[in-house]
Short mmCIF file of N, CA and C in Angstrom, two decimals:
data_model
loop_
_atom_site.label_atom_id
_atom_site.label_comp_id
_atom_site.label_asym_id
_atom_site.label_seq_id
_atom_site.Cartn_x
_atom_site.Cartn_y
_atom_site.Cartn_z
N UNK A 1 15.98 -36.60 -18.89
CA UNK A 1 16.00 -35.82 -17.80
C UNK A 1 15.21 -34.46 -18.16
N UNK A 2 14.31 -34.09 -17.24
CA UNK A 2 13.57 -32.81 -17.37
C UNK A 2 14.44 -31.58 -17.48
N UNK A 3 14.24 -30.66 -18.26
CA UNK A 3 14.81 -29.40 -18.35
C UNK A 3 14.06 -28.44 -17.63
N UNK A 4 14.64 -27.42 -17.03
CA UNK A 4 13.88 -26.26 -16.28
C UNK A 4 13.97 -25.04 -17.29
N UNK A 5 12.83 -24.44 -17.42
CA UNK A 5 12.68 -23.24 -18.32
C UNK A 5 12.07 -22.14 -17.51
N UNK A 6 12.43 -20.86 -18.05
CA UNK A 6 12.00 -19.81 -17.29
C UNK A 6 11.31 -18.75 -18.51
N UNK A 7 10.14 -18.17 -18.25
CA UNK A 7 9.65 -17.17 -19.06
C UNK A 7 8.66 -16.26 -18.24
N UNK A 8 8.54 -15.15 -18.91
CA UNK A 8 7.67 -14.10 -18.27
C UNK A 8 6.93 -13.21 -19.30
N UNK A 9 5.87 -12.66 -18.82
CA UNK A 9 5.27 -11.70 -19.68
C UNK A 9 4.68 -12.03 -21.00
N UNK A 10 4.20 -13.27 -21.02
CA UNK A 10 3.53 -13.75 -22.28
C UNK A 10 2.37 -12.74 -22.77
N UNK A 11 1.66 -12.27 -21.65
CA UNK A 11 0.35 -11.37 -22.10
C UNK A 11 -0.47 -11.91 -23.14
N UNK A 12 -0.88 -13.29 -23.01
CA UNK A 12 -1.68 -13.93 -24.10
C UNK A 12 -3.00 -13.17 -23.99
N UNK A 13 -3.58 -12.81 -25.25
CA UNK A 13 -4.89 -12.21 -25.28
C UNK A 13 -4.93 -10.65 -24.99
N UNK A 14 -3.58 -10.12 -24.80
CA UNK A 14 -3.63 -8.58 -24.41
C UNK A 14 -3.36 -7.77 -25.49
N UNK A 15 -4.46 -7.24 -26.14
CA UNK A 15 -4.27 -6.45 -27.48
C UNK A 15 -3.36 -5.21 -27.23
N UNK A 16 -3.33 -4.57 -26.19
CA UNK A 16 -2.62 -3.38 -25.94
C UNK A 16 -1.01 -3.78 -25.85
N UNK A 17 -0.56 -4.99 -25.76
CA UNK A 17 0.84 -5.21 -25.69
C UNK A 17 1.48 -5.04 -27.12
N UNK A 18 0.50 -4.81 -28.15
CA UNK A 18 1.11 -4.62 -29.38
C UNK A 18 1.25 -3.15 -29.69
N UNK A 19 0.75 -2.33 -28.69
CA UNK A 19 0.83 -0.87 -28.86
C UNK A 19 2.19 -0.28 -29.02
N UNK A 20 2.35 0.78 -29.83
CA UNK A 20 3.43 1.58 -29.91
C UNK A 20 3.87 2.38 -28.58
N UNK A 21 2.91 2.26 -27.53
CA UNK A 21 3.34 3.08 -26.23
C UNK A 21 4.09 2.13 -25.37
N UNK A 22 4.30 0.80 -25.80
CA UNK A 22 5.25 -0.08 -25.13
C UNK A 22 6.61 0.12 -25.44
N UNK A 23 7.40 -0.15 -24.34
CA UNK A 23 8.84 0.05 -24.58
C UNK A 23 9.52 -0.65 -25.64
N UNK A 24 9.12 -1.89 -25.86
CA UNK A 24 9.20 -2.62 -27.09
C UNK A 24 8.03 -3.28 -27.75
N UNK A 25 7.37 -2.39 -28.51
CA UNK A 25 6.17 -2.91 -29.13
C UNK A 25 6.45 -4.16 -29.89
N UNK A 26 5.54 -5.06 -29.46
CA UNK A 26 5.64 -6.35 -30.17
C UNK A 26 5.39 -6.40 -31.69
N UNK A 27 6.11 -7.09 -32.55
CA UNK A 27 5.99 -6.89 -33.98
C UNK A 27 5.14 -7.92 -34.53
N UNK A 28 3.95 -7.94 -34.18
CA UNK A 28 2.82 -8.82 -34.64
C UNK A 28 1.69 -7.91 -35.22
N UNK A 29 1.00 -8.39 -36.27
CA UNK A 29 -0.05 -7.73 -36.84
C UNK A 29 -1.23 -7.79 -36.05
N UNK A 30 -1.30 -8.78 -35.24
CA UNK A 30 -2.69 -8.81 -34.44
C UNK A 30 -2.35 -9.80 -33.27
N UNK A 31 -3.34 -9.81 -32.37
CA UNK A 31 -3.03 -10.40 -30.94
C UNK A 31 -2.99 -12.04 -31.27
N UNK A 32 -3.94 -12.35 -32.26
CA UNK A 32 -3.96 -13.86 -32.67
C UNK A 32 -2.57 -14.30 -33.12
N UNK A 33 -2.06 -13.47 -33.91
CA UNK A 33 -0.68 -13.79 -34.57
C UNK A 33 0.38 -14.00 -33.41
N UNK A 34 0.27 -12.95 -32.36
CA UNK A 34 1.16 -12.86 -31.31
C UNK A 34 1.09 -14.05 -30.41
N UNK A 35 -0.18 -14.46 -30.15
CA UNK A 35 -0.27 -15.80 -29.24
C UNK A 35 0.08 -16.93 -29.94
N UNK A 36 -0.24 -17.14 -31.25
CA UNK A 36 0.04 -18.34 -31.97
C UNK A 36 1.84 -18.37 -32.13
N UNK A 37 2.34 -17.22 -32.28
CA UNK A 37 3.86 -17.18 -32.42
C UNK A 37 4.43 -17.65 -31.02
N UNK A 38 3.86 -17.12 -29.94
CA UNK A 38 4.43 -17.55 -28.61
C UNK A 38 4.22 -19.06 -28.18
N UNK A 39 3.00 -19.45 -28.62
CA UNK A 39 2.65 -20.86 -28.37
C UNK A 39 3.60 -21.76 -29.11
N UNK A 40 3.90 -21.43 -30.27
CA UNK A 40 4.79 -22.21 -31.27
C UNK A 40 6.29 -22.11 -30.74
N UNK A 41 6.74 -20.98 -30.44
CA UNK A 41 8.14 -20.84 -29.76
C UNK A 41 8.29 -21.50 -28.59
N UNK A 42 7.21 -21.63 -27.65
CA UNK A 42 7.23 -22.36 -26.39
C UNK A 42 7.31 -23.86 -26.70
N UNK A 43 6.44 -24.26 -27.55
CA UNK A 43 6.26 -25.72 -27.66
C UNK A 43 7.59 -26.22 -28.52
N UNK A 44 8.16 -25.38 -29.27
CA UNK A 44 9.50 -25.79 -30.16
C UNK A 44 10.53 -26.19 -29.00
N UNK A 45 10.48 -25.45 -27.96
CA UNK A 45 11.67 -25.80 -26.87
C UNK A 45 11.13 -26.55 -25.74
N UNK A 46 10.15 -26.62 -25.32
CA UNK A 46 9.67 -27.23 -24.01
C UNK A 46 9.14 -28.70 -24.35
N UNK A 47 9.53 -29.66 -23.70
CA UNK A 47 8.95 -30.96 -23.72
C UNK A 47 7.79 -31.31 -22.53
N UNK A 48 6.96 -32.29 -22.85
CA UNK A 48 5.95 -32.26 -21.87
C UNK A 48 6.30 -32.77 -20.61
N UNK A 49 7.48 -33.18 -20.15
CA UNK A 49 7.87 -33.67 -18.84
C UNK A 49 8.98 -32.36 -18.19
N UNK A 50 9.05 -31.52 -19.00
CA UNK A 50 10.04 -30.34 -18.63
C UNK A 50 9.10 -29.43 -17.52
N UNK A 51 9.94 -28.62 -16.76
CA UNK A 51 9.47 -27.78 -15.74
C UNK A 51 9.56 -26.27 -16.28
N UNK A 52 8.37 -25.61 -16.25
CA UNK A 52 8.38 -24.33 -16.62
C UNK A 52 8.03 -23.37 -15.30
N UNK A 53 8.80 -22.31 -15.22
CA UNK A 53 8.47 -21.40 -14.30
C UNK A 53 8.10 -20.14 -15.00
N UNK A 54 6.83 -19.64 -15.11
CA UNK A 54 6.30 -18.61 -15.59
C UNK A 54 6.27 -17.40 -14.60
N UNK A 55 6.97 -16.35 -14.82
CA UNK A 55 7.38 -15.25 -13.98
C UNK A 55 6.26 -14.18 -14.04
N UNK A 56 5.19 -14.40 -14.37
CA UNK A 56 3.99 -13.53 -14.21
C UNK A 56 3.51 -12.75 -15.60
N UNK A 57 2.22 -12.32 -15.37
CA UNK A 57 1.50 -11.85 -16.47
C UNK A 57 1.46 -12.92 -17.76
N UNK A 58 0.71 -14.13 -17.40
CA UNK A 58 0.49 -14.96 -18.27
C UNK A 58 -0.43 -14.72 -19.49
N UNK A 59 -1.50 -14.05 -19.04
CA UNK A 59 -2.56 -13.78 -19.87
C UNK A 59 -3.46 -12.45 -19.36
N UNK A 60 -3.76 -11.66 -20.38
CA UNK A 60 -4.60 -10.30 -19.83
C UNK A 60 -5.55 -10.07 -21.01
N UNK A 61 -6.85 -10.24 -20.68
CA UNK A 61 -7.91 -10.01 -21.73
C UNK A 61 -8.23 -11.25 -22.41
N UNK A 62 -9.38 -11.17 -23.17
CA UNK A 62 -9.75 -12.55 -23.70
C UNK A 62 -10.70 -13.39 -23.08
N UNK A 63 -10.58 -13.34 -21.83
CA UNK A 63 -11.35 -14.04 -20.88
C UNK A 63 -10.74 -15.47 -20.50
N UNK A 64 -11.30 -15.98 -19.54
CA UNK A 64 -10.94 -17.34 -18.94
C UNK A 64 -10.71 -18.47 -19.83
N UNK A 65 -11.80 -18.62 -20.70
CA UNK A 65 -11.84 -19.90 -21.62
C UNK A 65 -10.62 -19.73 -22.57
N UNK A 66 -10.28 -18.50 -23.16
CA UNK A 66 -9.24 -18.41 -23.97
C UNK A 66 -7.85 -18.65 -23.35
N UNK A 67 -7.76 -18.00 -22.13
CA UNK A 67 -6.51 -18.26 -21.44
C UNK A 67 -6.28 -19.86 -21.12
N UNK A 68 -7.33 -20.53 -20.84
CA UNK A 68 -7.31 -21.92 -20.47
C UNK A 68 -7.04 -22.73 -21.69
N UNK A 69 -7.60 -22.31 -22.85
CA UNK A 69 -7.30 -23.01 -24.09
C UNK A 69 -5.86 -22.88 -24.48
N UNK A 70 -5.26 -21.74 -24.13
CA UNK A 70 -3.82 -21.59 -24.68
C UNK A 70 -2.95 -22.41 -23.72
N UNK A 71 -3.30 -22.06 -22.38
CA UNK A 71 -2.57 -22.79 -21.19
C UNK A 71 -2.47 -24.41 -21.49
N UNK A 72 -3.60 -25.04 -22.00
CA UNK A 72 -3.65 -26.45 -22.34
C UNK A 72 -2.92 -26.89 -23.61
N UNK A 73 -2.76 -25.84 -24.31
CA UNK A 73 -1.79 -26.09 -25.48
C UNK A 73 -0.29 -26.07 -25.22
N UNK A 74 0.11 -25.48 -24.20
CA UNK A 74 1.44 -25.21 -23.76
C UNK A 74 2.11 -26.53 -23.15
N UNK A 75 3.19 -26.94 -23.58
CA UNK A 75 3.91 -28.10 -22.95
C UNK A 75 4.54 -27.97 -21.82
N UNK A 76 4.95 -28.67 -20.96
CA UNK A 76 5.58 -28.72 -19.87
C UNK A 76 4.67 -28.73 -18.42
N UNK A 77 5.39 -28.84 -17.50
CA UNK A 77 4.74 -28.80 -16.07
C UNK A 77 4.84 -27.29 -15.61
N UNK A 78 3.77 -26.49 -15.64
CA UNK A 78 3.83 -25.00 -15.64
C UNK A 78 3.64 -24.68 -14.16
N UNK A 79 4.38 -23.74 -13.73
CA UNK A 79 4.33 -23.10 -12.37
C UNK A 79 4.20 -21.58 -12.47
N UNK A 80 3.62 -20.88 -11.66
CA UNK A 80 3.39 -19.37 -11.74
C UNK A 80 3.76 -18.77 -10.62
N UNK A 81 4.76 -17.66 -10.94
CA UNK A 81 4.95 -16.68 -10.07
C UNK A 81 4.09 -15.56 -10.48
N UNK A 82 3.29 -14.93 -9.41
CA UNK A 82 2.32 -14.13 -9.70
C UNK A 82 2.88 -12.81 -10.21
N UNK A 83 2.21 -12.26 -11.28
CA UNK A 83 2.46 -10.96 -11.73
C UNK A 83 1.36 -9.91 -11.55
N UNK A 84 1.49 -8.85 -12.10
CA UNK A 84 0.58 -7.83 -11.73
C UNK A 84 -0.73 -7.77 -12.63
N UNK A 85 -0.66 -8.70 -13.77
CA UNK A 85 -1.85 -8.96 -14.57
C UNK A 85 -2.17 -10.51 -14.54
N UNK A 86 -2.82 -10.88 -13.56
CA UNK A 86 -3.18 -12.22 -13.35
C UNK A 86 -4.58 -12.79 -13.08
N UNK A 87 -5.45 -11.64 -13.57
CA UNK A 87 -6.77 -12.04 -13.61
C UNK A 87 -7.15 -13.47 -14.09
N UNK A 88 -6.70 -13.56 -15.29
CA UNK A 88 -6.83 -14.96 -15.92
C UNK A 88 -5.91 -16.10 -15.26
N UNK A 89 -4.70 -15.63 -15.11
CA UNK A 89 -3.58 -16.69 -14.72
C UNK A 89 -3.80 -17.30 -13.39
N UNK A 90 -4.58 -16.84 -12.49
CA UNK A 90 -4.66 -17.37 -11.12
C UNK A 90 -5.66 -18.44 -11.15
N UNK A 91 -6.57 -18.50 -12.20
CA UNK A 91 -7.61 -19.47 -12.36
C UNK A 91 -7.17 -20.84 -13.08
N UNK A 92 -5.92 -20.77 -13.55
CA UNK A 92 -5.50 -22.08 -14.31
C UNK A 92 -4.81 -22.97 -13.39
N UNK A 93 -4.83 -24.24 -13.95
CA UNK A 93 -4.43 -25.35 -13.17
C UNK A 93 -2.81 -25.53 -13.10
N UNK A 94 -2.12 -24.76 -12.43
CA UNK A 94 -0.68 -24.67 -12.23
C UNK A 94 -0.14 -25.95 -11.65
N UNK A 95 0.86 -26.49 -11.93
CA UNK A 95 1.65 -27.57 -11.18
C UNK A 95 1.79 -27.54 -9.69
N UNK A 96 1.86 -26.26 -9.27
CA UNK A 96 2.00 -25.91 -7.80
C UNK A 96 1.25 -24.50 -7.64
N UNK A 97 0.80 -24.38 -6.40
CA UNK A 97 0.07 -23.12 -6.01
C UNK A 97 0.92 -21.91 -6.43
N UNK A 98 0.20 -20.95 -7.09
CA UNK A 98 1.02 -19.75 -7.55
C UNK A 98 1.53 -18.92 -6.27
N UNK A 99 2.68 -18.28 -6.39
CA UNK A 99 3.19 -17.71 -5.26
C UNK A 99 3.91 -16.35 -5.91
N UNK A 100 4.08 -15.39 -4.98
CA UNK A 100 4.66 -14.00 -5.27
C UNK A 100 6.20 -14.00 -5.69
N UNK A 101 6.91 -14.84 -4.94
CA UNK A 101 8.25 -15.15 -5.04
C UNK A 101 8.73 -16.40 -4.42
N UNK A 102 9.83 -16.95 -4.98
CA UNK A 102 10.37 -18.22 -4.33
C UNK A 102 11.83 -18.46 -4.79
N UNK A 103 12.54 -19.10 -3.83
CA UNK A 103 13.90 -19.58 -4.13
C UNK A 103 13.68 -20.85 -4.73
N UNK A 104 14.17 -21.27 -5.74
CA UNK A 104 14.15 -22.61 -6.34
C UNK A 104 15.68 -23.19 -6.51
N UNK A 105 15.71 -24.46 -6.65
CA UNK A 105 17.13 -25.02 -7.05
C UNK A 105 16.98 -25.65 -8.31
N UNK A 106 17.73 -25.37 -9.27
CA UNK A 106 17.77 -25.99 -10.55
C UNK A 106 19.02 -26.81 -10.82
N UNK A 107 18.87 -28.04 -11.17
CA UNK A 107 19.98 -28.90 -11.55
C UNK A 107 19.50 -29.74 -12.87
N UNK A 108 19.81 -29.09 -13.89
CA UNK A 108 19.58 -29.73 -15.18
C UNK A 108 20.74 -30.72 -15.56
N UNK A 109 20.53 -31.57 -16.48
CA UNK A 109 21.54 -32.57 -16.91
C UNK A 109 22.87 -31.82 -17.16
N UNK A 110 23.95 -32.31 -16.70
CA UNK A 110 25.21 -31.70 -16.97
C UNK A 110 25.75 -30.62 -15.99
N UNK A 111 24.87 -30.39 -15.06
CA UNK A 111 25.17 -29.33 -14.23
C UNK A 111 25.69 -30.12 -12.85
N UNK A 112 26.97 -29.73 -12.48
CA UNK A 112 27.64 -30.48 -11.29
C UNK A 112 27.02 -30.27 -10.14
N UNK A 113 26.14 -29.10 -9.87
CA UNK A 113 25.58 -28.87 -8.57
C UNK A 113 24.39 -27.96 -8.82
N UNK A 114 23.39 -28.08 -7.99
CA UNK A 114 22.12 -27.18 -8.12
C UNK A 114 22.43 -25.70 -8.12
N UNK A 115 21.80 -24.89 -8.90
CA UNK A 115 21.90 -23.51 -8.81
C UNK A 115 20.79 -23.02 -8.11
N UNK A 116 20.90 -22.20 -7.07
CA UNK A 116 19.62 -21.39 -6.44
C UNK A 116 19.36 -20.30 -7.18
N UNK A 117 18.07 -19.97 -7.29
CA UNK A 117 17.44 -19.04 -8.25
C UNK A 117 16.23 -18.44 -7.44
N UNK A 118 16.36 -17.09 -7.25
CA UNK A 118 15.29 -16.46 -6.65
C UNK A 118 14.40 -15.81 -7.89
N UNK A 119 13.08 -16.17 -7.87
CA UNK A 119 12.26 -15.89 -9.01
C UNK A 119 11.19 -14.76 -8.45
N UNK A 120 10.98 -13.98 -9.19
CA UNK A 120 9.77 -12.86 -8.93
C UNK A 120 9.35 -12.14 -10.19
N UNK A 121 8.29 -11.65 -10.05
CA UNK A 121 7.76 -10.91 -11.25
C UNK A 121 8.58 -9.69 -11.55
N UNK A 122 8.66 -8.84 -10.40
CA UNK A 122 9.64 -7.58 -10.59
C UNK A 122 11.02 -7.77 -10.12
N UNK A 123 11.68 -6.89 -10.76
CA UNK A 123 13.15 -7.06 -10.42
C UNK A 123 13.53 -6.51 -9.01
N UNK A 124 14.39 -6.92 -8.37
CA UNK A 124 14.89 -6.55 -6.91
C UNK A 124 16.30 -6.26 -7.09
N UNK A 125 16.61 -5.16 -6.27
CA UNK A 125 18.20 -4.68 -6.16
C UNK A 125 18.79 -5.76 -5.23
N UNK A 126 18.21 -6.15 -4.31
CA UNK A 126 18.72 -7.22 -3.46
C UNK A 126 17.65 -8.33 -3.32
N UNK A 127 18.29 -9.50 -3.06
CA UNK A 127 17.23 -10.73 -2.87
C UNK A 127 17.86 -11.71 -2.06
N UNK A 128 17.33 -12.58 -1.53
CA UNK A 128 17.67 -13.66 -0.51
C UNK A 128 18.94 -14.37 -1.17
N UNK A 129 19.97 -14.60 -0.60
CA UNK A 129 21.06 -15.43 -0.97
C UNK A 129 21.91 -14.80 -1.96
N UNK A 130 21.67 -13.61 -2.24
CA UNK A 130 22.49 -12.92 -3.42
C UNK A 130 24.10 -12.98 -3.11
N UNK A 131 24.43 -12.92 -1.94
CA UNK A 131 25.72 -12.98 -1.68
C UNK A 131 26.35 -14.29 -1.47
N UNK A 132 25.58 -15.25 -1.74
CA UNK A 132 25.90 -16.64 -1.66
C UNK A 132 25.78 -17.49 -2.95
N UNK A 133 25.58 -16.50 -4.01
CA UNK A 133 25.58 -17.09 -5.39
C UNK A 133 24.16 -17.44 -5.97
N UNK A 134 23.12 -16.97 -5.15
CA UNK A 134 21.75 -17.18 -5.66
C UNK A 134 21.42 -16.16 -6.83
N UNK A 135 21.07 -16.64 -7.96
CA UNK A 135 20.74 -15.81 -9.14
C UNK A 135 19.39 -15.23 -8.85
N UNK A 136 19.09 -14.08 -9.68
CA UNK A 136 17.67 -13.58 -9.61
C UNK A 136 16.97 -13.28 -10.95
N UNK A 137 15.86 -14.01 -11.11
CA UNK A 137 15.37 -13.88 -12.46
C UNK A 137 14.07 -13.07 -12.32
N UNK A 138 13.62 -12.37 -13.21
CA UNK A 138 12.37 -11.45 -13.16
C UNK A 138 11.77 -11.25 -14.53
N UNK A 139 10.77 -10.59 -14.44
CA UNK A 139 10.08 -10.07 -15.85
C UNK A 139 9.61 -8.64 -15.55
N UNK A 140 8.40 -8.23 -15.89
CA UNK A 140 7.74 -7.08 -15.79
C UNK A 140 8.17 -5.81 -16.70
N UNK A 141 9.50 -5.65 -16.73
CA UNK A 141 10.15 -4.60 -17.36
C UNK A 141 10.17 -4.68 -18.79
N UNK A 142 9.81 -5.75 -19.42
CA UNK A 142 9.73 -5.96 -20.90
C UNK A 142 11.06 -5.53 -21.51
N UNK A 143 12.21 -5.82 -20.93
CA UNK A 143 13.45 -5.48 -21.57
C UNK A 143 13.98 -4.11 -21.38
N UNK A 144 13.24 -3.21 -20.52
CA UNK A 144 13.81 -1.96 -20.33
C UNK A 144 14.66 -1.81 -19.13
N UNK A 145 14.88 -2.81 -18.38
CA UNK A 145 15.80 -2.69 -17.20
C UNK A 145 16.90 -3.75 -17.51
N UNK A 146 18.13 -3.13 -17.54
CA UNK A 146 19.27 -4.09 -17.83
C UNK A 146 19.57 -5.04 -16.76
N UNK A 147 20.03 -6.29 -17.17
CA UNK A 147 20.35 -7.14 -16.04
C UNK A 147 21.64 -6.83 -15.41
N UNK A 148 22.08 -7.54 -14.43
CA UNK A 148 23.30 -7.36 -13.85
C UNK A 148 24.10 -8.87 -14.00
N UNK A 149 25.24 -8.97 -13.45
CA UNK A 149 26.03 -10.03 -13.44
C UNK A 149 25.42 -11.30 -12.67
N UNK A 150 24.27 -11.07 -11.92
CA UNK A 150 23.58 -12.09 -11.19
C UNK A 150 22.02 -11.93 -11.33
N UNK A 151 21.54 -11.06 -12.09
CA UNK A 151 20.05 -10.89 -12.39
C UNK A 151 19.68 -10.70 -13.75
N UNK A 152 18.69 -11.08 -14.19
CA UNK A 152 18.13 -11.02 -15.58
C UNK A 152 16.72 -11.07 -15.87
N UNK A 153 16.28 -10.24 -16.79
CA UNK A 153 14.82 -10.48 -17.23
C UNK A 153 14.69 -11.57 -18.24
N UNK A 154 13.79 -12.40 -17.78
CA UNK A 154 13.42 -13.61 -18.77
C UNK A 154 12.15 -13.55 -19.40
N UNK A 155 11.71 -12.25 -19.74
CA UNK A 155 10.52 -11.83 -20.50
C UNK A 155 10.65 -12.51 -21.97
N UNK A 156 9.41 -12.72 -22.46
CA UNK A 156 9.71 -13.14 -23.81
C UNK A 156 10.19 -12.06 -24.87
N UNK A 157 9.91 -10.74 -24.41
CA UNK A 157 10.52 -9.56 -25.12
C UNK A 157 12.09 -9.61 -25.39
N UNK A 158 12.78 -10.23 -24.37
CA UNK A 158 14.19 -10.47 -24.30
C UNK A 158 14.70 -11.75 -25.00
N UNK A 159 13.87 -12.68 -25.27
CA UNK A 159 14.44 -14.05 -25.58
C UNK A 159 13.69 -14.62 -26.73
N UNK A 160 13.47 -13.83 -27.79
CA UNK A 160 12.93 -14.06 -29.07
C UNK A 160 11.51 -14.86 -28.90
N UNK A 161 10.75 -14.40 -28.00
CA UNK A 161 9.59 -14.82 -27.66
C UNK A 161 9.32 -16.32 -27.29
N UNK A 162 10.36 -16.80 -26.51
CA UNK A 162 10.52 -18.12 -26.00
C UNK A 162 10.97 -18.36 -24.59
N UNK A 163 10.61 -19.32 -23.99
CA UNK A 163 11.14 -19.65 -22.68
C UNK A 163 12.68 -19.72 -22.87
N UNK A 164 13.50 -19.81 -21.70
CA UNK A 164 14.94 -19.79 -21.72
C UNK A 164 15.56 -20.61 -20.67
N UNK A 165 16.59 -21.48 -21.02
CA UNK A 165 17.17 -22.34 -19.94
C UNK A 165 18.17 -21.84 -19.15
N UNK A 166 18.59 -22.50 -18.04
CA UNK A 166 19.57 -21.99 -17.12
C UNK A 166 20.74 -21.65 -17.82
N UNK A 167 21.23 -22.68 -18.62
CA UNK A 167 22.57 -22.58 -19.51
C UNK A 167 22.60 -21.15 -20.26
N UNK A 168 21.41 -20.89 -20.89
CA UNK A 168 21.42 -19.73 -21.71
C UNK A 168 21.52 -18.45 -20.72
N UNK A 169 20.81 -18.51 -19.70
CA UNK A 169 20.83 -17.42 -18.64
C UNK A 169 22.30 -17.23 -18.04
N UNK A 170 22.82 -18.30 -17.72
CA UNK A 170 24.35 -18.13 -17.37
C UNK A 170 25.18 -17.57 -18.30
N UNK A 171 25.10 -17.84 -19.48
CA UNK A 171 25.97 -17.19 -20.70
C UNK A 171 25.48 -15.79 -20.79
N UNK A 172 24.32 -15.25 -20.53
CA UNK A 172 24.06 -13.92 -20.65
C UNK A 172 24.60 -13.24 -19.46
N UNK A 173 24.53 -13.91 -18.29
CA UNK A 173 25.08 -13.25 -16.89
C UNK A 173 26.52 -13.14 -17.13
N UNK A 174 27.21 -14.25 -17.68
CA UNK A 174 28.56 -14.12 -17.86
C UNK A 174 28.96 -12.86 -18.84
N UNK A 175 28.28 -12.60 -19.83
CA UNK A 175 28.70 -11.67 -20.72
C UNK A 175 28.48 -10.14 -19.96
N UNK A 176 27.44 -10.07 -19.15
CA UNK A 176 27.26 -8.95 -18.37
C UNK A 176 28.32 -8.71 -17.39
N UNK A 177 28.79 -9.73 -16.71
CA UNK A 177 29.85 -9.61 -15.75
C UNK A 177 31.16 -9.36 -16.47
N UNK A 178 31.49 -9.71 -17.63
CA UNK A 178 32.56 -9.44 -18.30
C UNK A 178 32.51 -7.79 -18.86
N UNK A 179 31.46 -7.39 -19.24
CA UNK A 179 31.16 -6.05 -19.49
C UNK A 179 31.47 -5.06 -18.27
N UNK A 180 30.77 -5.62 -17.10
CA UNK A 180 31.08 -4.79 -15.89
C UNK A 180 32.35 -4.89 -15.48
N UNK A 181 33.18 -5.94 -15.55
CA UNK A 181 34.73 -5.96 -15.13
C UNK A 181 35.35 -5.05 -16.16
N UNK A 182 35.07 -5.03 -17.38
CA UNK A 182 35.75 -4.23 -18.30
C UNK A 182 35.47 -2.62 -18.04
N UNK A 183 34.40 -2.48 -17.62
CA UNK A 183 33.99 -0.91 -17.18
C UNK A 183 34.71 -0.62 -16.04
N UNK A 184 34.85 -1.54 -14.99
CA UNK A 184 35.59 -1.19 -13.87
C UNK A 184 37.17 -1.13 -13.97
N UNK A 185 37.63 -1.88 -14.89
CA UNK A 185 39.07 -1.85 -15.21
C UNK A 185 39.32 -0.61 -16.07
N UNK A 186 38.56 -0.15 -16.84
CA UNK A 186 38.70 1.08 -17.59
C UNK A 186 38.63 2.30 -16.59
N UNK A 187 37.71 2.16 -15.73
CA UNK A 187 37.72 3.37 -14.78
C UNK A 187 38.89 3.44 -13.84
N UNK A 188 39.39 2.12 -13.62
CA UNK A 188 40.72 2.07 -12.74
C UNK A 188 41.80 2.56 -13.52
N UNK A 189 41.90 2.38 -14.75
CA UNK A 189 43.00 2.76 -15.59
C UNK A 189 42.99 4.18 -15.74
N UNK A 190 41.67 4.81 -15.98
CA UNK A 190 41.49 6.30 -16.02
C UNK A 190 41.88 7.01 -14.83
N UNK A 191 41.61 6.45 -13.64
CA UNK A 191 41.82 6.93 -12.46
C UNK A 191 43.46 7.10 -12.15
N UNK A 192 43.92 5.90 -12.58
CA UNK A 192 45.45 5.76 -12.35
C UNK A 192 46.31 6.74 -13.24
N UNK A 193 45.67 7.18 -14.32
CA UNK A 193 46.45 8.11 -15.41
C UNK A 193 46.63 9.34 -14.90
#
């Protein structure tokens, strides 16, 4: 059975992504090393029949031929949620037409029911279905915007340069929920004292 993966902000070909001006400068000596590492990490996880949602900023710089060459090397059936750097990305042969945001339903093997997920390039404070259990995944912030118990950055900066599965996402969300519950409990105890 196919696995569903999420990834964002690969920025293939974008030399400035290595700059010290970035919130989390990427630890690569060159953009070529960067691109090859991300391709390798992607292909180590994703199988050809898997589904990948790329939440924006696929490639920036390097030209269409370079972006297409990288795209063709990446495994999986790739879908694009449009980011703010999509000059190259919009011209690639995605499995479905690129959109700005969408609610999808994920039911990988072992999941008793489908999980609704709202995907967009930028984080939202509110999103469709949030009060009915819909999760929200985003990119754009390169790890500078903390997630909540129901929303999370799936950019490569946050996930060791690789796509992430819904199971891993749920684990991270549960850890955040536990921290948030602990903070609330601590505040309640302090207020009661």
